[in-house]
Amino acid sequence: MIVYLIKPSVSDWHSIAPATLKRMPAGEIGVMVITVAVVVATHNLAIGVVVGSLTGLVIFARRVAHLAQVSAVVDPDGHQVVYAVTGELFFASSNDLVSQFNYAADPDDVVIDLTDAHIWDASSVAALDAVEAKYTARGKTVRIIGLNPPSARMHDALSGELSGSH
């Protein structure tokens, strides 16, 4: 039987004190608990660290997924709406992005301004394609403007290629 001893100088016991835990975000506590549980269950620190890291990644992605914001401004004559999109567009924010447009009530000319946004992956391009398709199905035109160079390259390379329809 192997006995593991943890030296007080090696561990930071303050991080698991109840007073500290009360101030920590629930996600961080969850990552700690899951990591410790996996290490205890598998007797393998490496597996615990990998599972804890993946859990932290999922929690982080969920947290930042809602940082992408969409705001609409209709021009005074009512013929055009400009949607300003801000934030990071990636797999976790894609579904949220598609639901932030008013497809039925918008005028026939729709502009999506991505000056203050960045496209990180193919799912964001697919989401923008879905937005365009929903407007097109209603007989409306969409222009995407303001893409930074890396986002423009990704959008140009993948737009129309991800849904199977060309």
C-alpha positions in Angstrom: 0.0 0.0 0.0 1.4 3.4 -1.0 0.6 6.3 1.2 0.6 9.8 -0.3 1.6 12.6 2.0 0.9 16.2 1.0 3.3 18.7 2.6 1.6 21.8 3.8 4.3 23.8 2.0 3.4 22.2 -1.3 -0.4 22.8 -1.2 -2.2 26.0 -0.8 -4.9 25.1 1.7 -6.2 28.7 1.6 -7.7 28.0 -1.8 -10.1 25.4 -0.4 -11.0 27.3 2.8 -14.8 27.8 3.0 -14.3 31.6 3.1 -12.4 31.5 -0.1 -14.8 29.0 -1.8 -17.8 31.4 -1.1 -16.1 34.1 -3.1 -15.1 31.9 -6.1 -17.2 31.6 -9.2 -19.3 28.4 -9.3 -17.5 27.3 -12.5 -14.1 27.3 -10.9 -15.4 25.3 -7.9 -16.9 22.9 -10.3 -13.6 22.4 -12.2 -11.8 21.8 -8.9 -14.4 19.3 -7.7 -14.5 17.4 -11.0 -10.7 17.3 -11.3 -10.3 16.0 -7.7 -13.1 13.4 -8.3 -11.6 12.1 -11.5 -8.1 11.9 -9.8 -9.6 10.0 -6.9 -11.7 7.7 -9.1 -9.0 6.9 -11.6 -5.9 7.2 -9.3 -4.3 9.1 -12.2 -3.4 12.7 -11.9 -2.9 13.1 -15.7 -6.5 12.0 -16.5 -7.8 14.3 -13.8 -5.9 17.3 -15.2 -7.1 16.6 -18.7 -10.7 16.2 -17.6 -10.4 19.4 -15.5 -8.9 21.3 -18.3 -11.7 20.2 -20.7 -14.3 21.1 -18.1 -12.7 24.6 -17.7 -12.7 25.0 -21.5 -16.4 24.2 -21.8 -17.2 26.6 -18.9 -15.1 29.3 -20.5 -16.7 28.8 -23.9 -20.2 29.1 -22.4 -19.3 32.2 -20.5 -17.9 34.1 -23.5 -20.4 32.8 -25.9 -22.8 35.5 -24.9 -20.3 38.3 -25.2 -21.2 38.8 -28.9 -23.8 41.5 -29.1 -26.0 42.6 -32.0 -27.7 46.0 -32.1 -30.0 47.2 -34.9 -30.4 50.7 -36.3 -33.1 51.4 -38.9 -32.4 54.3 -41.2 -34.9 57.2 -40.9 -36.6 56.4 -44.2 -37.2 52.8 -43.1 -35.6 51.2 -46.2 -32.5 49.8 -44.5 -31.5 48.3 -41.2 -27.8 48.1 -40.1 -27.0 45.4 -37.5 -23.7 46.2 -35.6 -22.2 43.0 -34.4 -19.5 43.2 -31.6 -17.5 40.6 -30.0 -16.0 37.2 -30.8 -17.8 34.9 -33.1 -17.0 31.2 -32.6 -18.8 27.9 -32.2 -20.3 28.7 -28.8 -21.8 32.1 -30.0 -23.1 30.9 -33.4 -26.6 29.8 -32.4 -27.1 33.0 -30.3 -26.0 35.1 -33.3 -28.6 33.6 -35.6 -31.4 34.3 -33.1 -30.6 38.0 -32.7 -32.1 39.2 -36.1 -35.7 40.2 -36.8 -36.1 38.5 -40.1 -39.8 39.1 -40.7 -40.0 42.8 -39.6 -36.8 44.1 -41.1 -36.8 46.2 -44.3 -35.7 44.7 -47.6 -32.1 46.0 -47.3 -30.1 44.5 -44.4 -26.5 45.4 -43.6 -24.5 43.4 -41.1 -21.5 45.4 -39.9 -18.8 43.2 -38.4 -16.3 46.1 -37.8 -16.1 45.4 -34.1 -16.3 41.5 -34.4 -14.0 38.7 -35.2 -14.8 35.4 -36.9 -12.8 32.6 -35.3 -14.2 29.4 -36.9 -16.3 27.8 -39.6 -19.4 27.6 -37.4 -19.5 31.4 -37.3 -19.3 31.5 -41.1 -22.1 28.9 -41.2 -24.2 31.1 -38.8 -23.7 34.1 -41.1 -24.7 32.0 -44.1 -27.9 30.9 -42.2 -28.7 34.6 -41.4 -28.3 35.4 -45.1 -30.4 32.4 -46.2 -33.3 33.4 -43.8 -33.3 36.9 -45.2 -33.0 35.7 -48.8 -36.0 33.3 -48.3 -38.0 36.5 -47.4 -36.8 38.3 -50.5 -34.4 40.6 -48.7 -30.8 41.4 -49.6 -28.0 41.2 -47.1 -24.5 42.8 -47.2 -21.8 41.9 -44.8 -19.3 44.8 -44.2 -16.4 45.6 -41.9 -14.7 42.2 -41.8 -11.1 42.5 -40.6 -8.6 40.7 -42.9 -8.4 37.3 -41.1 -12.2 37.2 -40.8 -12.6 38.2 -44.4 -10.3 35.4 -45.6 -12.1 32.8 -43.5 -15.5 34.1 -44.7 -14.5 34.2 -48.3 -13.0 30.7 -48.2 -16.0 29.0 -46.4 -19.1 31.0 -47.1 -21.6 28.9 -49.0 -19.5 25.8 -48.6 -20.7 24.6 -45.2 -24.4 23.9 -45.6 -24.2 21.7 -48.6 -26.0 24.2 -50.8 -24.0 26.4 -53.3 
